[in-house]
Each structure stands twice: as C-alpha cells, then as structure tokens.
PDB file of C-alpha atoms in Angstrom:
ATOM      1  CA  MET A1300      29.382  -5.611  -1.957  1.00 93.00           C
ATOM      2  CA  PRO A1301      26.297  -3.346  -2.178  1.00 96.00           C
ATOM      3  CA  GLN A1302      23.513  -3.964   0.316  1.00 96.00           C
ATOM      4  CA  LEU A1303      20.274  -2.516   1.634  1.00 96.00           C
ATOM      5  CA  ILE A1304      20.688  -0.925   5.070  1.00 96.00           C
ATOM      6  CA  ALA A1305      18.712   1.327   7.372  1.00 95.00           C
ATOM      7  CA  PRO A1306      19.601   4.988   6.688  1.00 96.00           C
ATOM      8  CA  ASP A1307      22.980   5.695   8.290  1.00 97.00           C
ATOM      9  CA  VAL A1308      25.023   8.854   8.918  1.00 97.00           C
ATOM     10  CA  ARG A1309      28.209   7.121   7.733  1.00 97.00           C
ATOM     11  CA  VAL A1310      27.230   7.803   4.095  1.00 98.00           C
ATOM     12  CA  HIS A1311      26.847  11.557   4.687  1.00 98.00           C
ATOM     13  CA  ALA A1312      29.435  12.755   2.140  1.00 97.00           C
ATOM     14  CA  SER A1313      28.287  10.332  -0.548  1.00 97.00           C
ATOM     15  CA  PHE A1314      24.613  11.152   0.085  1.00 97.00           C
ATOM     16  CA  LEU A1315      25.352  14.869  -0.391  1.00 96.00           C
ATOM     17  CA  ALA A1316      27.121  14.093  -3.671  1.00 96.00           C
ATOM     18  CA  ALA A1317      24.118  12.014  -4.788  1.00 96.00           C
ATOM     19  CA  MET A1318      21.751  14.889  -4.012  1.00 95.00           C
ATOM     20  CA  ASP A1319      24.006  17.246  -6.002  1.00 95.00           C
ATOM     21  CA  GLU A1320      23.657  14.803  -8.921  1.00 96.00           C
ATOM     22  CA  ALA A1321      19.870  14.782  -8.482  1.00 94.00           C
ATOM     23  CA  ARG A1322      19.792  18.594  -8.423  1.00 93.00           C
ATOM     24  CA  ALA A1323      21.922  18.725 -11.591  1.00 95.00           C
ATOM     25  CA  GLU A1324      19.410  16.369 -13.204  1.00 93.00           C
ATOM     26  CA  GLY A1325      16.648  18.887 -12.465  1.00 92.00           C
ATOM     27  CA  HIS A1326      15.246  17.626  -9.164  1.00 92.00           C
ATOM     28  CA  GLY A1327      14.174  20.000  -6.422  1.00 90.00           C
ATOM     29  CA  GLY A1328      12.077  22.447  -8.399  1.00 91.00           C
ATOM     30  CA  PRO A1329       8.656  23.578  -7.166  1.00 90.00           C
ATOM     31  CA  ASP A1330       6.786  21.085  -9.383  1.00 89.00           C
ATOM     32  CA  ASP A1331       8.996  18.090  -8.552  1.00 87.00           C
ATOM     33  CA  ASP A1332       7.055  15.759  -6.269  1.00 81.00           C
ATOM     34  CA  SER A1333       9.623  12.947  -6.415  1.00 82.00           C
ATOM     35  CA  THR A1334      11.250  11.856  -3.172  1.00 82.00           C
ATOM     36  CA  ALA A1335      14.502  13.505  -4.236  1.00 86.00           C
ATOM     37  CA  GLY A1336      12.713  16.707  -5.196  1.00 87.00           C
ATOM     38  CA  LEU A1337      10.734  16.968  -1.974  1.00 84.00           C
ATOM     39  CA  SER A1338      13.813  16.152   0.091  1.00 86.00           C
ATOM     40  CA  LEU A1339      15.958  18.710  -1.719  1.00 90.00           C
ATOM     41  CA  ARG A1340      13.411  21.439  -1.091  1.00 88.00           C
ATOM     42  CA  ALA A1341      13.050  20.515   2.577  1.00 86.00           C
ATOM     43  CA  TYR A1342      16.685  19.797   3.493  1.00 88.00           C
ATOM     44  CA  GLY A1343      18.926  20.724   0.554  1.00 85.00           C
ATOM     45  CA  GLY A1344      20.308  23.869   2.172  1.00 86.00           C
ATOM     46  CA  THR A1345      20.941  22.295   5.578  1.00 93.00           C
ATOM     47  CA  TRP A1346      22.127  18.704   4.993  1.00 91.00           C
ATOM     48  CA  GLN A1347      25.782  19.740   5.085  1.00 94.00           C
ATOM     49  CA  ASP A1348      25.464  20.228   8.848  1.00 96.00           C
ATOM     50  CA  PRO A1349      26.150  16.784  10.410  1.00 97.00           C
ATOM     51  CA  THR A1350      23.598  17.442  13.169  1.00 96.00           C
ATOM     52  CA  VAL A1351      20.837  18.208  10.668  1.00 94.00           C
ATOM     53  CA  PHE A1352      21.792  15.159   8.614  1.00 95.00           C
ATOM     54  CA  ALA A1353      21.698  12.960  11.738  1.00 95.00           C
ATOM     55  CA  GLN A1354      18.203  14.275  12.495  1.00 90.00           C
ATOM     56  CA  TYR A1355      17.138  13.534   8.911  1.00 89.00           C
ATOM     57  CA  VAL A1356      18.554  10.000   9.162  1.00 92.00           C
ATOM     58  CA  ALA A1357      16.714   9.433  12.463  1.00 89.00           C
ATOM     59  CA  ARG A1358      13.434  10.507  10.857  1.00 85.00           C
ATOM     60  CA  MET A1359      14.026   8.268   7.849  1.00 87.00           C
ATOM     61  CA  ARG A1360      14.558   5.284  10.155  1.00 87.00           C
ATOM     62  CA  LEU A1361      11.049   5.625  11.598  1.00 81.00           C
ATOM     63  CA  THR A1362       8.393   3.414  10.024  1.00 75.00           C
ATOM     64  CA  HIS A1363       5.416   5.641  10.819  1.00 68.00           C
ATOM     65  CA  GLY A1364       4.643   9.235  11.626  1.00 56.00           C
ATOM     66  CA  PRO A1365       6.505  12.355  10.518  1.00 49.00           C
ATOM     67  CA  ARG A1366       9.408  10.280   9.194  1.00 46.00           C
ATOM     68  CA  SER A1367      10.034  12.388   6.160  1.00 51.00           C
ATOM     69  CA  ILE A1368       8.718  15.271   4.175  1.00 53.00           C
ATOM     70  CA  LEU A1369       6.337  12.846   2.461  1.00 58.00           C
ATOM     71  CA  GLN A1370       4.314  12.460   5.686  1.00 57.00           C
ATOM     72  CA  TYR A1371       3.272   8.886   4.918  1.00 57.00           C
ATOM     73  CA  ASP A1372      -0.171   7.965   6.185  1.00 71.00           C
ATOM     74  CA  VAL A1373       0.860   4.289   6.267  1.00 79.00           C
ATOM     75  CA  GLU A1374       3.797   2.498   7.822  1.00 85.00           C
ATOM     76  CA  CYS A1375       6.797   2.640   5.520  1.00 87.00           C
ATOM     77  CA  THR A1376      10.299   1.220   5.738  1.00 91.00           C
ATOM     78  CA  THR A1377      13.023   3.227   4.012  1.00 91.00           C
ATOM     79  CA  LEU A1378      16.281   1.511   3.150  1.00 95.00           C
ATOM     80  CA  TRP A1379      19.403   2.865   1.517  1.00 97.00           C
ATOM     81  CA  TYR A1380      21.463   0.892  -0.963  1.00 98.00           C
ATOM     82  CA  VAL A1381      25.136   1.356  -0.162  1.00 98.00           C
ATOM     83  CA  ASP A1382      28.528  -0.054  -1.020  1.00 97.00           C
ATOM     84  CA  GLY A1383      30.688   0.604   2.028  1.00 96.00           C
ATOM     85  CA  ASP A1384      30.306   4.335   2.639  1.00 96.00           C
ATOM     86  CA  ALA A1385      29.017   5.004  -0.877  1.00 97.00           C
ATOM     87  CA  TYR A1386      25.314   5.865  -1.136  1.00 98.00           C
ATOM     88  CA  LEU A1387      23.875   4.328  -4.334  1.00 98.00           C
ATOM     89  CA  GLY A1388      20.127   4.723  -3.920  1.00 97.00           C
ATOM     90  CA  ARG A1389      17.039   4.375  -1.776  1.00 95.00           C
ATOM     91  CA  LEU A1390      14.079   2.068  -1.560  1.00 95.00           C
ATOM     92  CA  ALA A1391      10.775   2.432   0.295  1.00 92.00           C
ATOM     93  CA  ILE A1392       8.391  -0.376   1.236  1.00 94.00           C
ATOM     94  CA  ARG A1393       4.897   0.790   2.109  1.00 91.00           C
ATOM     95  CA  HIS A1394       3.420  -1.830   4.435  1.00 91.00           C
ATOM     96  CA  ARG A1395      -0.098  -1.414   3.067  1.00 87.00           C
ATOM     97  CA  LEU A1396      -1.832   0.625   0.423  1.00 87.00           C
ATOM     98  CA  THR A1397      -4.470   3.297   0.679  1.00 81.00           C
ATOM     99  CA  GLU A1398      -6.228   4.829  -2.309  1.00 80.00           C
ATOM    100  CA  ALA A1399      -3.562   7.548  -2.325  1.00 75.00           C
ATOM    101  CA  TRP A1400      -0.741   4.988  -2.618  1.00 78.00           C
ATOM    102  CA  LEU A1401      -2.219   2.817  -5.385  1.00 79.00           C
ATOM    103  CA  ARG A1402      -0.436   4.971  -7.965  1.00 81.00           C
ATOM    104  CA  ASP A1403       2.973   4.351  -6.351  1.00 85.00           C
ATOM    105  CA  GLY A1404       2.477   0.791  -5.114  1.00 91.00           C
ATOM    106  CA  HIS A1405       4.143  -1.057  -2.262  1.00 94.00           C
ATOM    107  CA  ILE A1406       7.747  -0.539  -3.344  1.00 96.00           C
ATOM    108  CA  GLY A1407       9.413   2.545  -4.767  1.00 93.00           C
ATOM    109  CA  TYR A1408      13.099   2.921  -5.526  1.00 95.00           C
ATOM    110  CA  ASP A1409      15.606   5.182  -7.190  1.00 93.00           C
ATOM    111  CA  VAL A1410      19.302   4.989  -7.980  1.00 97.00           C
ATOM    112  CA  ARG A1411      21.511   8.073  -7.866  1.00 96.00           C
ATOM    113  CA  PRO A1412      22.269   9.386 -11.365  1.00 95.00           C
ATOM    114  CA  GLY A1413      25.986   8.566 -11.198  1.00 95.00           C
ATOM    115  CA  ALA A1414      25.327   4.908 -10.347  1.00 96.00           C
ATOM    116  CA  ARG A1415      22.665   4.058 -12.933  1.00 95.00           C
ATOM    117  CA  GLY A1416      23.012   1.405 -15.598  1.00 94.00           C
ATOM    118  CA  ARG A1417      24.968  -1.009 -13.370  1.00 96.00           C
ATOM    119  CA  GLY A1418      22.156  -3.288 -12.181  1.00 96.00           C
ATOM    120  CA  HIS A1419      21.689  -1.606  -8.800  1.00 97.00           C
ATOM    121  CA  ALA A1420      17.929  -1.077  -9.183  1.00 97.00           C
ATOM    122  CA  THR A1421      17.378  -4.749 -10.017  1.00 97.00           C
ATOM    123  CA  ALA A1422      19.547  -5.850  -7.087  1.00 97.00           C
ATOM    124  CA  MET A1423      17.731  -3.472  -4.712  1.00 97.00           C
ATOM    125  CA  LEU A1424      14.278  -4.621  -5.749  1.00 97.00           C
ATOM    126  CA  ARG A1425      15.273  -8.282  -5.687  1.00 96.00           C
ATOM    127  CA  ALA A1426      16.632  -7.859  -2.137  1.00 96.00           C
ATOM    128  CA  ALA A1427      13.483  -6.007  -1.028  1.00 96.00           C
ATOM    129  CA  LEU A1428      10.946  -8.623  -2.143  1.00 97.00           C
ATOM    130  CA  PRO A1429      11.672 -11.075   0.722  1.00 96.00           C
ATOM    131  CA  LEU A1430      11.472  -8.140   3.153  1.00 95.00           C
ATOM    132  CA  ALA A1431       8.037  -7.309   1.755  1.00 96.00           C
ATOM    133  CA  ALA A1432       7.022 -10.965   2.212  1.00 95.00           C
ATOM    134  CA  ARG A1433       7.964 -10.750   5.902  1.00 94.00           C
ATOM    135  CA  LEU A1434       5.590  -7.779   6.167  1.00 92.00           C
ATOM    136  CA  GLY A1435       2.765  -9.910   4.755  1.00 93.00           C
ATOM    137  CA  ILE A1436       2.826  -8.315   1.297  1.00 95.00           C
ATOM    138  CA  ASP A1437       2.268 -10.910  -1.427  1.00 93.00           C
ATOM    139  CA  PRO A1438       2.251 -10.093  -4.239  1.00 95.00           C
ATOM    140  CA  ALA A1439       3.717  -6.601  -4.162  1.00 96.00           C
ATOM    141  CA  LEU A1440       2.237  -3.896  -6.342  1.00 95.00           C
ATOM    142  CA  ILE A1441       5.070  -2.083  -8.133  1.00 96.00           C
ATOM    143  CA  THR A1442       4.436   0.704 -10.604  1.00 93.00           C
ATOM    144  CA  CYS A1443       6.366   2.786 -13.097  1.00 92.00           C
ATOM    145  CA  ASP A1444       5.626   5.494 -15.616  1.00 90.00           C
ATOM    146  CA  THR A1445       4.756   4.173 -19.064  1.00 91.00           C
ATOM    147  CA  ASP A1446       7.790   5.916 -20.569  1.00 93.00           C
ATOM    148  CA  ASN A1447      10.266   4.481 -18.027  1.00 94.00           C
ATOM    149  CA  ALA A1448      11.636   1.522 -19.993  1.00 95.00           C
ATOM    150  CA  ALA A1449      14.522   1.009 -17.557  1.00 95.00           C
ATOM    151  CA  SER A1450      12.171   0.612 -14.598  1.00 96.00           C
ATOM    152  CA  ARG A1451       9.942  -1.753 -16.590  1.00 96.00           C
ATOM    153  CA  ARG A1452      12.959  -3.965 -17.259  1.00 97.00           C
ATOM    154  CA  VAL A1453      13.889  -3.907 -13.556  1.00 97.00           C
ATOM    155  CA  ILE A1454      10.407  -4.916 -12.413  1.00 97.00           C
ATOM    156  CA  GLU A1455      10.119  -7.654 -15.023  1.00 97.00           C
ATOM    157  CA  ALA A1456      13.599  -8.989 -14.170  1.00 97.00           C
ATOM    158  CA  CYS A1457      12.364  -9.373 -10.581  1.00 97.00           C
ATOM    159  CA  GLY A1458       9.333 -11.417 -11.612  1.00 96.00           C
ATOM    160  CA  GLY A1459       6.827  -8.602 -12.007  1.00 96.00           C
ATOM    161  CA  VAL A1460       3.863  -9.453 -14.196  1.00 95.00           C
ATOM    162  CA  ARG A1461       1.892  -6.684 -15.835  1.00 92.00           C
ATOM    163  CA  ASP A1462      -1.568  -6.180 -14.352  1.00 86.00           C
ATOM    164  CA  GLU A1463      -4.457  -6.929 -16.681  1.00 69.00           C
ATOM    165  CA  THR A1464      -6.052  -3.531 -16.083  1.00 66.00           C
ATOM    166  CA  GLY A1465      -3.221  -1.868 -18.006  1.00 55.00           C
ATOM    167  CA  GLU A1466      -2.274   1.778 -17.666  1.00 59.00           C
ATOM    168  CA  ASP A1467      -3.710   4.283 -15.238  1.00 64.00           C
ATOM    169  CA  ASP A1468      -2.822   7.924 -15.919  1.00 79.00           C
ATOM    170  CA  GLY A1469       0.461   7.020 -17.556  1.00 85.00           C
ATOM    171  CA  VAL A1470       1.358   4.385 -14.948  1.00 89.00           C
ATOM    172  CA  LEU A1471       2.029   0.687 -15.536  1.00 92.00           C
ATOM    173  CA  ARG A1472       1.080  -1.665 -12.710  1.00 92.00           C
ATOM    174  CA  TYR A1473       2.889  -4.908 -11.950  1.00 95.00           C
ATOM    175  CA  ARG A1474       2.450  -7.661  -9.393  1.00 95.00           C
ATOM    176  CA  ALA A1475       5.697  -9.184  -8.168  1.00 96.00           C
ATOM    177  CA  PRO A1476       5.897 -12.348  -6.079  1.00 95.00           C
ATOM    178  CA  THR A1477       7.563 -11.778  -2.722  1.00 95.00           C
ATOM    179  CA  GLY A1478       7.863 -15.305  -1.340  1.00 83.00           C
ATOM    180  CA  THR A1479       8.300 -18.881  -2.455  1.00 57.00           C
ATOM    181  CA  GLY A1480       4.580 -19.599  -2.146  1.00 52.00           C
ATOM    182  CA  SER A1481       3.447 -16.541  -4.068  1.00 49.00           C
ATOM    183  CA  HIS A1482       2.007 -16.505  -7.516  1.00 46.00           C
ATOM    184  CA  THR A1483       1.375 -13.481  -9.650  1.00 44.00           C
ATOM    185  CA  GLY A1484      -1.968 -14.754 -10.892  1.00 42.00           C
ATOM    186  CA  ARG A1485      -3.572 -13.382  -7.740  1.00 42.00           C
ATOM    187  CA  THR A1486      -5.535 -10.192  -7.801  1.00 41.00           C
ATOM    188  CA  LEU A1487      -3.885  -6.930  -6.841  1.00 42.00           C
ATOM    189  CA  PRO A1488      -3.529  -6.232  -3.127  1.00 42.00           C
ATOM    190  CA  THR A1489      -6.592  -4.840  -1.457  1.00 41.00           C
ATOM    191  CA  VAL A1490      -6.506  -1.287  -0.258  1.00 41.00           C
ATOM    192  CA  GLY A1491      -6.189  -0.884   3.500  1.00 41.00           C
ATOM    193  CA  LYS A1492      -8.375   1.534   5.387  1.00 37.00           C
ATOM    194  CA  GLY A1493      -7.113   4.925   6.421  1.00 37.00           C
TER     195      GLY A1493
END
C-alpha cells in the first residue's frame, strides 16, 4: 500500500525512471524552476551512481540548511510517496512561510508522470495534513496554478477552501484544515520572519 516515507535509497531505480519520465515531459530545461527541473539540472547526470544518490537522499532528509538545490530559507520536510520500492511522487511541507514562500504555500507535491490519474496526489496530501498539524500549521496554505484543474480537485478533495483574495499572478490560494479542531474560516497563516 502506498505511503509517505523519508527519502530512501531503496527506491533508487524507480526514482531514476521517474526522473526520466519528468525529463520526457519537458522538465530540466534552463527555464524550469520546478523541483523536478532544478533537481534534474543539478543531479540528472550523476544520480545513476549509488554513492551520489545516497548523498542526495541524505540531503533531502535534512529539514534545514543546504538540503537540496532549492536552498530553503525555512525548515522543510520532504517526503516521498512510495509503494514498496516504487517511487510515486514527492511532497514538501514548509514549516513556516516567508514572503518568498507565499506563492507556493506550506505544502507542495507532485506525482511522477507515469503514476498520475490514480488518486496518489489526493492520498499524499490527505496523509500530509496531520503531519502539518503536528508542526503547528493550521490551516495550511496550499496553492496551485489557475490552469491546473487536477491540482484544484486534489486540494478541494482534502478540504481546501478557496481564499477570498482570489488569484495572485495566476495562482489560486486555498486554506486546508490540518487537525480536528481546525476551521478554514480563519485567516491565512501569518508570514514568519526571515
């Protein structure tokens, strides 16, 4: 049964196949600032080496510091969604928001191209909301591009309620409850300093 786990070297072969799918979809070009794109540019030619992949996994398991090519300025937990040794996707929970992260929100996720359309994104997000609650995030800010109907459906299926302020540069903002005591009528999370 699929589950969220800390990044793990045991999914090496499947992860490489997922990155090949992402590359075939157009990720990794110089203008691609997605997590897959940035990762492909930074590691795409070296991931095949198990030692390099183990180093990458170790960096992804950190919650702060130079944990990835994104160089988060806030604590962030990265989880991979796997079924046995099969890598299906990744999810990131940013523990707080700065002005720079308001566009992306607390939780970001993506499913590998070959595993889309099977409910994995909804299951990942649903499993992540209680984890966000344990980090003191309630409600969680989750965003998607205005033209990403699939992601809108995922967020709404997980209880996300559209923010009253509407769109911001082509981005829809949602508040999603993370715990049993949460309610989406609250204002958006405040931005943390620095």
